[in-house]
mmCIF file of C-alpha atoms in Angstrom:
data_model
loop_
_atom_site.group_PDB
_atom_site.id
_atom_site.type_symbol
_atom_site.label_atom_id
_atom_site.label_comp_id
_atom_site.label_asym_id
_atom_site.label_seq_id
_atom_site.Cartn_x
_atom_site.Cartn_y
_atom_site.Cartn_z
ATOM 1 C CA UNK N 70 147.844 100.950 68.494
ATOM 2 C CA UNK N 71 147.637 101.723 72.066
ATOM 3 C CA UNK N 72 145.075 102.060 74.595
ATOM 4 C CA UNK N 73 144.596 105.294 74.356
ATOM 5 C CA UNK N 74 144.435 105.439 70.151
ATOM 6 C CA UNK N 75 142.065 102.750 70.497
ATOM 7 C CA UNK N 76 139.396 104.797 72.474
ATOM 8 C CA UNK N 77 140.343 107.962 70.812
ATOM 9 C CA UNK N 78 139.307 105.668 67.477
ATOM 10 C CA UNK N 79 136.355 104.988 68.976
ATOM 11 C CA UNK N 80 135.523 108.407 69.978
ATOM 12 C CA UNK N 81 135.297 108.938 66.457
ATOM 13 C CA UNK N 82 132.526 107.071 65.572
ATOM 14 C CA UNK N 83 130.075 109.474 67.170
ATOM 15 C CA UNK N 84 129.288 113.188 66.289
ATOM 16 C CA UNK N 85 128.857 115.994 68.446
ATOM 17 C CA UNK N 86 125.418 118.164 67.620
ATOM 18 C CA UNK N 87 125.016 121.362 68.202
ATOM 19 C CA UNK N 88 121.902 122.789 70.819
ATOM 20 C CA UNK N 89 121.150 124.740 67.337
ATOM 21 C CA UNK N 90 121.136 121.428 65.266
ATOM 22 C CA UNK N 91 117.854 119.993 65.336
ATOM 23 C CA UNK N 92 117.641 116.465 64.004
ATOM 24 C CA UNK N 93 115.793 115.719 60.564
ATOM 25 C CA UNK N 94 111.995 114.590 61.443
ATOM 26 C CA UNK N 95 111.899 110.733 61.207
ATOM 27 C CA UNK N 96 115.595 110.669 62.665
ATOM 28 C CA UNK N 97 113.833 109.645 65.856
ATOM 29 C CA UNK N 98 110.684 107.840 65.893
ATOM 30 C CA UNK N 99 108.288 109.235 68.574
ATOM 31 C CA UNK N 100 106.953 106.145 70.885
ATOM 32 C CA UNK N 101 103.473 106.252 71.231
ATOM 33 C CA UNK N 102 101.955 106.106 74.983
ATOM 34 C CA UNK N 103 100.048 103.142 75.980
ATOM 35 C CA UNK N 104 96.425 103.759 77.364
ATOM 36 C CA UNK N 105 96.105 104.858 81.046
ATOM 37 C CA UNK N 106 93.913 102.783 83.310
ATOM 38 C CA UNK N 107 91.175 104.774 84.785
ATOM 39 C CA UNK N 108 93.310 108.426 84.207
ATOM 40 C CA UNK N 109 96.091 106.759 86.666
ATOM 41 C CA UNK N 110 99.787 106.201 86.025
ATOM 42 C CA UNK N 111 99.231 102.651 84.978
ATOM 43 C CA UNK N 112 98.804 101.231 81.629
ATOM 44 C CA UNK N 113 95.653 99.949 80.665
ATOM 45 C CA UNK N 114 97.543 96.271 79.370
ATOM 46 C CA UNK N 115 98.304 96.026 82.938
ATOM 47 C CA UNK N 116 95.158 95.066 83.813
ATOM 48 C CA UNK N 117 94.801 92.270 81.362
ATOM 49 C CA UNK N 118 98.126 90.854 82.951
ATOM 50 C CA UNK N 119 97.003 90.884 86.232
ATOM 51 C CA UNK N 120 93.780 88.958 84.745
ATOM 52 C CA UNK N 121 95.719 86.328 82.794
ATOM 53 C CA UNK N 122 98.053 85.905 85.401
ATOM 54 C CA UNK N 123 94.797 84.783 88.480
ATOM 55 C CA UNK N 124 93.422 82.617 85.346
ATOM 56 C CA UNK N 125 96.460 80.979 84.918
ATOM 57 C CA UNK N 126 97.494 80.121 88.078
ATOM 58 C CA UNK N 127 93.653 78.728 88.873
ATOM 59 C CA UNK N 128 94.415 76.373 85.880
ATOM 60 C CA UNK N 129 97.922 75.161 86.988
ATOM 61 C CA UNK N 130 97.102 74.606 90.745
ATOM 62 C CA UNK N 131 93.537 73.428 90.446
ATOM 63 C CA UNK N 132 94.456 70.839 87.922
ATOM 64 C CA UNK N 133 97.173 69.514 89.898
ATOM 65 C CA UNK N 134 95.125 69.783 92.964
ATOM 66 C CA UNK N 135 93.653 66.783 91.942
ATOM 67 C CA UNK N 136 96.482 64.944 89.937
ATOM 68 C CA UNK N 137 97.366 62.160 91.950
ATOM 69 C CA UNK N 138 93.837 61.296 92.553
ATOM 70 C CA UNK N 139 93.518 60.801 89.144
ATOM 71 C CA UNK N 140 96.221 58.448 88.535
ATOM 72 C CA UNK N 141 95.126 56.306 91.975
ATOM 73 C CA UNK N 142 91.465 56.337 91.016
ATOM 74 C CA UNK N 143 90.952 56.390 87.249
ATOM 75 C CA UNK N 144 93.755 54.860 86.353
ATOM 76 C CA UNK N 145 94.032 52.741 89.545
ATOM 77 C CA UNK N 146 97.799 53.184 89.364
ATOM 78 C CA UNK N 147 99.670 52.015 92.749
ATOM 79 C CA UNK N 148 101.082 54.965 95.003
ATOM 80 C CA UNK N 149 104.551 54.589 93.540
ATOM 81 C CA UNK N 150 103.685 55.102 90.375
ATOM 82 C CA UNK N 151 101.389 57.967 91.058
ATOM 83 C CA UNK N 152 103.693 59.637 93.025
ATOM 84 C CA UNK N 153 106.711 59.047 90.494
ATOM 85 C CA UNK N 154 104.365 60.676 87.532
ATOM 86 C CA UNK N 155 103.170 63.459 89.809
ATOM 87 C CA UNK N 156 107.143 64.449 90.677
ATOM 88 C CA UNK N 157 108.103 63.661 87.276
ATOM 89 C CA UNK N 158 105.650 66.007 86.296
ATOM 90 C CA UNK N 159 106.316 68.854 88.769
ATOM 91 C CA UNK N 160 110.188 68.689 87.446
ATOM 92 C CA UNK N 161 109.456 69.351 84.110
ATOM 93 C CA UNK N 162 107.715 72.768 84.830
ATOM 94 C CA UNK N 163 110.293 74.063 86.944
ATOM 95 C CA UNK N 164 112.789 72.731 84.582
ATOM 96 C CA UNK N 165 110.894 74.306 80.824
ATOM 97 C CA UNK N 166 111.304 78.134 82.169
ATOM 98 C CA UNK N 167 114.749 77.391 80.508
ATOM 99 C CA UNK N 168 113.033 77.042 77.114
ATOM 100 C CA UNK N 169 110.809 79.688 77.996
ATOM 101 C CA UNK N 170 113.620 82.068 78.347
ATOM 102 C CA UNK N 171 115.464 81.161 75.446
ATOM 103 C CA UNK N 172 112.681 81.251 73.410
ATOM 104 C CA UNK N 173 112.209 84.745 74.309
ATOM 105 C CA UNK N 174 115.668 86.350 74.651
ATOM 106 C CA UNK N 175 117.032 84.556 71.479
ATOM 107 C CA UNK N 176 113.839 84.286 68.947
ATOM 108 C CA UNK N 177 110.544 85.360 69.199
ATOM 109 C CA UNK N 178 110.887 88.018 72.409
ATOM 110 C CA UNK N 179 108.490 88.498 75.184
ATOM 111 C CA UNK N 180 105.219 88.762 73.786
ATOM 112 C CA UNK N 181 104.961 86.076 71.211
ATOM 113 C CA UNK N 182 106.700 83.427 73.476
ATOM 114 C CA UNK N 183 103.663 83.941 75.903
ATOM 115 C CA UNK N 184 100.872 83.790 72.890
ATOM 116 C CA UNK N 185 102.516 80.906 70.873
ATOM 117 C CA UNK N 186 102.932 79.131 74.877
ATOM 118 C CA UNK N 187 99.320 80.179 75.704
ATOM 119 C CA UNK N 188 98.181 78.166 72.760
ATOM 120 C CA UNK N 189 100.071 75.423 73.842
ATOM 121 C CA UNK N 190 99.151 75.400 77.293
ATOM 122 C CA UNK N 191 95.556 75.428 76.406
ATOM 123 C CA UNK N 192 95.834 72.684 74.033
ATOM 124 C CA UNK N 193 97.330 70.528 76.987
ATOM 125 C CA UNK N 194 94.542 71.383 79.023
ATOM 126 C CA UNK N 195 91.993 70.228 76.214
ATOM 127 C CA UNK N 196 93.797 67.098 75.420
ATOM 128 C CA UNK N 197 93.998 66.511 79.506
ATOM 129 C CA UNK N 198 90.168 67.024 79.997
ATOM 130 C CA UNK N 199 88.921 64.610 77.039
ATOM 131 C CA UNK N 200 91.544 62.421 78.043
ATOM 132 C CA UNK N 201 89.409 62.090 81.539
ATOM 133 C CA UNK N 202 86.035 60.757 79.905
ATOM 134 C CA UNK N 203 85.424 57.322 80.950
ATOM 135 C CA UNK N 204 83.707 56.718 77.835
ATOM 136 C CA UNK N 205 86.308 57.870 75.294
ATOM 137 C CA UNK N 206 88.328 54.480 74.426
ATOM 138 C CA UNK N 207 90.186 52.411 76.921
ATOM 139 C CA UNK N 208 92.997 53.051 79.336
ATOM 140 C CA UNK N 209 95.826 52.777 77.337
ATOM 141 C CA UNK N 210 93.915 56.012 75.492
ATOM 142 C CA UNK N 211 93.289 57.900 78.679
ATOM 143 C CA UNK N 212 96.652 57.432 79.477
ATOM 144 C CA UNK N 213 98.221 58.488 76.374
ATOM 145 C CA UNK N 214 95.877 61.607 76.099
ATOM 146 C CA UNK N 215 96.848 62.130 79.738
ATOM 147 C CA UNK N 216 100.234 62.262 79.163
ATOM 148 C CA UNK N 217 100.918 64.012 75.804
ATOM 149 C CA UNK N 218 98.505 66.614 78.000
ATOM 150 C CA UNK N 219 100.619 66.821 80.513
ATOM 151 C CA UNK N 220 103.453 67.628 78.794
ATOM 152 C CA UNK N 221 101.931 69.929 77.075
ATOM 153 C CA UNK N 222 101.462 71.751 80.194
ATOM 154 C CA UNK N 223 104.565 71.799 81.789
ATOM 155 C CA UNK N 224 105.759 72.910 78.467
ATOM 156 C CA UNK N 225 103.199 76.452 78.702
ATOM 157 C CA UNK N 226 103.335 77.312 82.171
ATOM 158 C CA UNK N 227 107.010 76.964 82.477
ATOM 159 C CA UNK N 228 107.982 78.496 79.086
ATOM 160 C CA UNK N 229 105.434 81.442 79.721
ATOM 161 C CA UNK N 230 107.248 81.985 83.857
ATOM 162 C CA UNK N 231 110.005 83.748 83.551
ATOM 163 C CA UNK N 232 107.866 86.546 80.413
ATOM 164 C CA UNK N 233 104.686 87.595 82.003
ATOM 165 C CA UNK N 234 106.637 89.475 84.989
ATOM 166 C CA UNK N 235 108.850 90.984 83.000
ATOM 167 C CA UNK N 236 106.636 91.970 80.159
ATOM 168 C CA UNK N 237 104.400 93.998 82.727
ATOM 169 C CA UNK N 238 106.796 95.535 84.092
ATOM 170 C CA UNK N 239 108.001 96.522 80.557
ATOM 171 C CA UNK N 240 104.864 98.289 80.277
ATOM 172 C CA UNK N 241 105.446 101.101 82.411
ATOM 173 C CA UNK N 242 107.159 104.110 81.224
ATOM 174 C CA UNK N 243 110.810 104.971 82.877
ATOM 175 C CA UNK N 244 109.549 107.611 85.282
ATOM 176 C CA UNK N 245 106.450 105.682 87.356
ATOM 177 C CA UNK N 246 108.785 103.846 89.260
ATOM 178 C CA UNK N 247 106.055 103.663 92.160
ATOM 179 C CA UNK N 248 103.551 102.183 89.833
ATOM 180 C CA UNK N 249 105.587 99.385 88.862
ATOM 181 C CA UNK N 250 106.916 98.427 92.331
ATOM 182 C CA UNK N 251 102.639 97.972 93.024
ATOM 183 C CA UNK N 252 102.293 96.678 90.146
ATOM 184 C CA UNK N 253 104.186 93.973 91.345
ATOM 185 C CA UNK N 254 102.420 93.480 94.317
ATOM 186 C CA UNK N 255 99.231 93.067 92.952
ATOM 187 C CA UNK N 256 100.786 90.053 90.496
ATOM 188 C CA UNK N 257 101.966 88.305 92.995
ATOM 189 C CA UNK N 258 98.700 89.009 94.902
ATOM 190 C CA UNK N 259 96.889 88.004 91.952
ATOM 191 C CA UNK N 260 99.438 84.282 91.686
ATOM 192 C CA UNK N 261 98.571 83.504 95.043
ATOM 193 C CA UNK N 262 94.791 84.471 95.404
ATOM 194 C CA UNK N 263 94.283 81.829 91.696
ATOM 195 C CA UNK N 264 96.604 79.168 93.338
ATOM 196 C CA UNK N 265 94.602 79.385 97.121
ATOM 197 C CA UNK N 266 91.203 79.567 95.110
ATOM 198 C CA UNK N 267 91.497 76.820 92.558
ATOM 199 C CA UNK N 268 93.087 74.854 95.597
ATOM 200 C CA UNK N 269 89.811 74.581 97.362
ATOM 201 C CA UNK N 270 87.300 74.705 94.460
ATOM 202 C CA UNK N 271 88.982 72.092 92.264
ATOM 203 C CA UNK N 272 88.305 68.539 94.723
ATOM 204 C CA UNK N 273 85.104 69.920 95.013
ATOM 205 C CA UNK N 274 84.102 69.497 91.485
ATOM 206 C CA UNK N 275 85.664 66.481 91.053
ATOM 207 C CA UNK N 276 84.065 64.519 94.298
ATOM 208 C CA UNK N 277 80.601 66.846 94.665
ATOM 209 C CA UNK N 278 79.620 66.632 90.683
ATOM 210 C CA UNK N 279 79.050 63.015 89.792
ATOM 211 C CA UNK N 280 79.307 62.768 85.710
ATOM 212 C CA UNK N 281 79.742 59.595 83.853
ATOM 213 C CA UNK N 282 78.663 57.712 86.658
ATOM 214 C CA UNK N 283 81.540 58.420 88.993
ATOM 215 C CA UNK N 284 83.762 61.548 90.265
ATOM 216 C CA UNK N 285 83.736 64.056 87.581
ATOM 217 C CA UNK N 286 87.502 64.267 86.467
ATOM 218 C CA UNK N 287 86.718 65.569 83.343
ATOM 219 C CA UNK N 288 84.920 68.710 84.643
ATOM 220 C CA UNK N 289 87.801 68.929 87.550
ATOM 221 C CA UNK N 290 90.174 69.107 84.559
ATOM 222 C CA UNK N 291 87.694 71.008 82.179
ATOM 223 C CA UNK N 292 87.111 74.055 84.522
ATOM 224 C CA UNK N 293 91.140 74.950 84.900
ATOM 225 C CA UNK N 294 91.263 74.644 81.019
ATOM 226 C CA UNK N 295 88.348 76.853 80.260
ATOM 227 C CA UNK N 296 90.277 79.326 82.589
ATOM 228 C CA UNK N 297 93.213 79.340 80.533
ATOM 229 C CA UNK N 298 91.210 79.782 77.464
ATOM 230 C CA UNK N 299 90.049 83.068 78.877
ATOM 231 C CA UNK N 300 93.418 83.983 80.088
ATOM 232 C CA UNK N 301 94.720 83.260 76.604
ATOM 233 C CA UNK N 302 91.619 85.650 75.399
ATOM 234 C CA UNK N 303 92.689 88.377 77.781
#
């Protein structure tokens, strides 16, 4: 068979209808419009994006605003260590948007990757936050609770990355081009404005709230984690 029988062939596997020919109802199944927000060109999920994505960010940045502090202070790790943890750590959420990705292009798609990732991430955050009260076992506990928490979180806000920006933009219907290019804007607005906040606000729970009889760790970690449990909400 040559080239040309072979896409003659395949020619043949589609059939030509007629203007006259309308197709049976239920041929084509019509897809229903998402909510507008406020009468506008944007969907109303949008919104809830934009939300999840400034509470998530707080959560990331503000907890590891005060990371190394943690290991040199509570843990009274030397600055080797510290520093080897901290990078150790950073690696592993740049590296898990592979897993995040894979997750959603070869098994669960978009949506449920960043739920069943949410959950995750907020269970990291828990299990970092009790793992910061002093009175909660001894350090070989904190540090265990520490870590399985921190690995918990690189696993979340890596494996959620490379969805949420595409899943907004997946919201938008072919034709509001405009919307979506501002859309963008304002989630990248919305990344920055959660990292630059929680940047600031984070030391200053942690050295201007005394709990426990020393810097308040705990609450540091506690406040990013009750974040994420409202960006998992939204």
């Amino acid at each position: 068979m040559n080239a040309f029988q072979r896409n003659e062939s395949k020619e043949t596997l589609f059939t030509f209808i007629s203007a006259g020919d309308d197709p049976q109802k239920g041929d084509f199944p019509v897809q229903k419009k998402s909510p507008k927000l406020c009468g506008s060109n944007y969907p109303l999920s949008i919104a809830f994006i934009v939300v999840n994505e400034f509470c998530e960010r707080f959560s990331y940045y503000g907890m590891r605003a005060v990371l190394t502090l943690y290991f040199l202070s509570f843990f009274h790790w030397d600055e080797n260590l510290s520093t080897a943890v901290y990078h150790a750590f950073s690696a592993l959420c740049y590296f898990t948007p592979v897993v995040g990705a894979i997750m959603a292009d070869s098994w669960l798609g978009k949506y449920k990757t960043i739920i069943y990732l949410s959950i995750v991430y907020v269970v990291g955050h828990l299990i970092k936050s009790v793992g910061a009260i002093p009175s909660l076992g001894n350090q070989v506990v904190h540090v265990i609770l520490s870590m399985v928490g921190l690995f918990l979180i690189a696993l979340g806000t890596g494996g959620i990355k490379p969805c949420v920006s595409a899943f907004g933009g997946d919201q938008f219907e072919e034709e509001h081009t405009s919307e979506r290019s501002k859309f963008f804007s304002i989630f990248y607005l919305s990344i920055n404005a959660g990292s630059l906040i929680s940047t600031f606000v984070t030391p200053v729970l942690r050295g201007d709230v005394k709990c426990f009889g020393e810097d308040c760790y705990a609450l540091a970690f506690g406040v990013p984690a009750a974040l994420m449990v409202l960006a998992l909400g939204e």
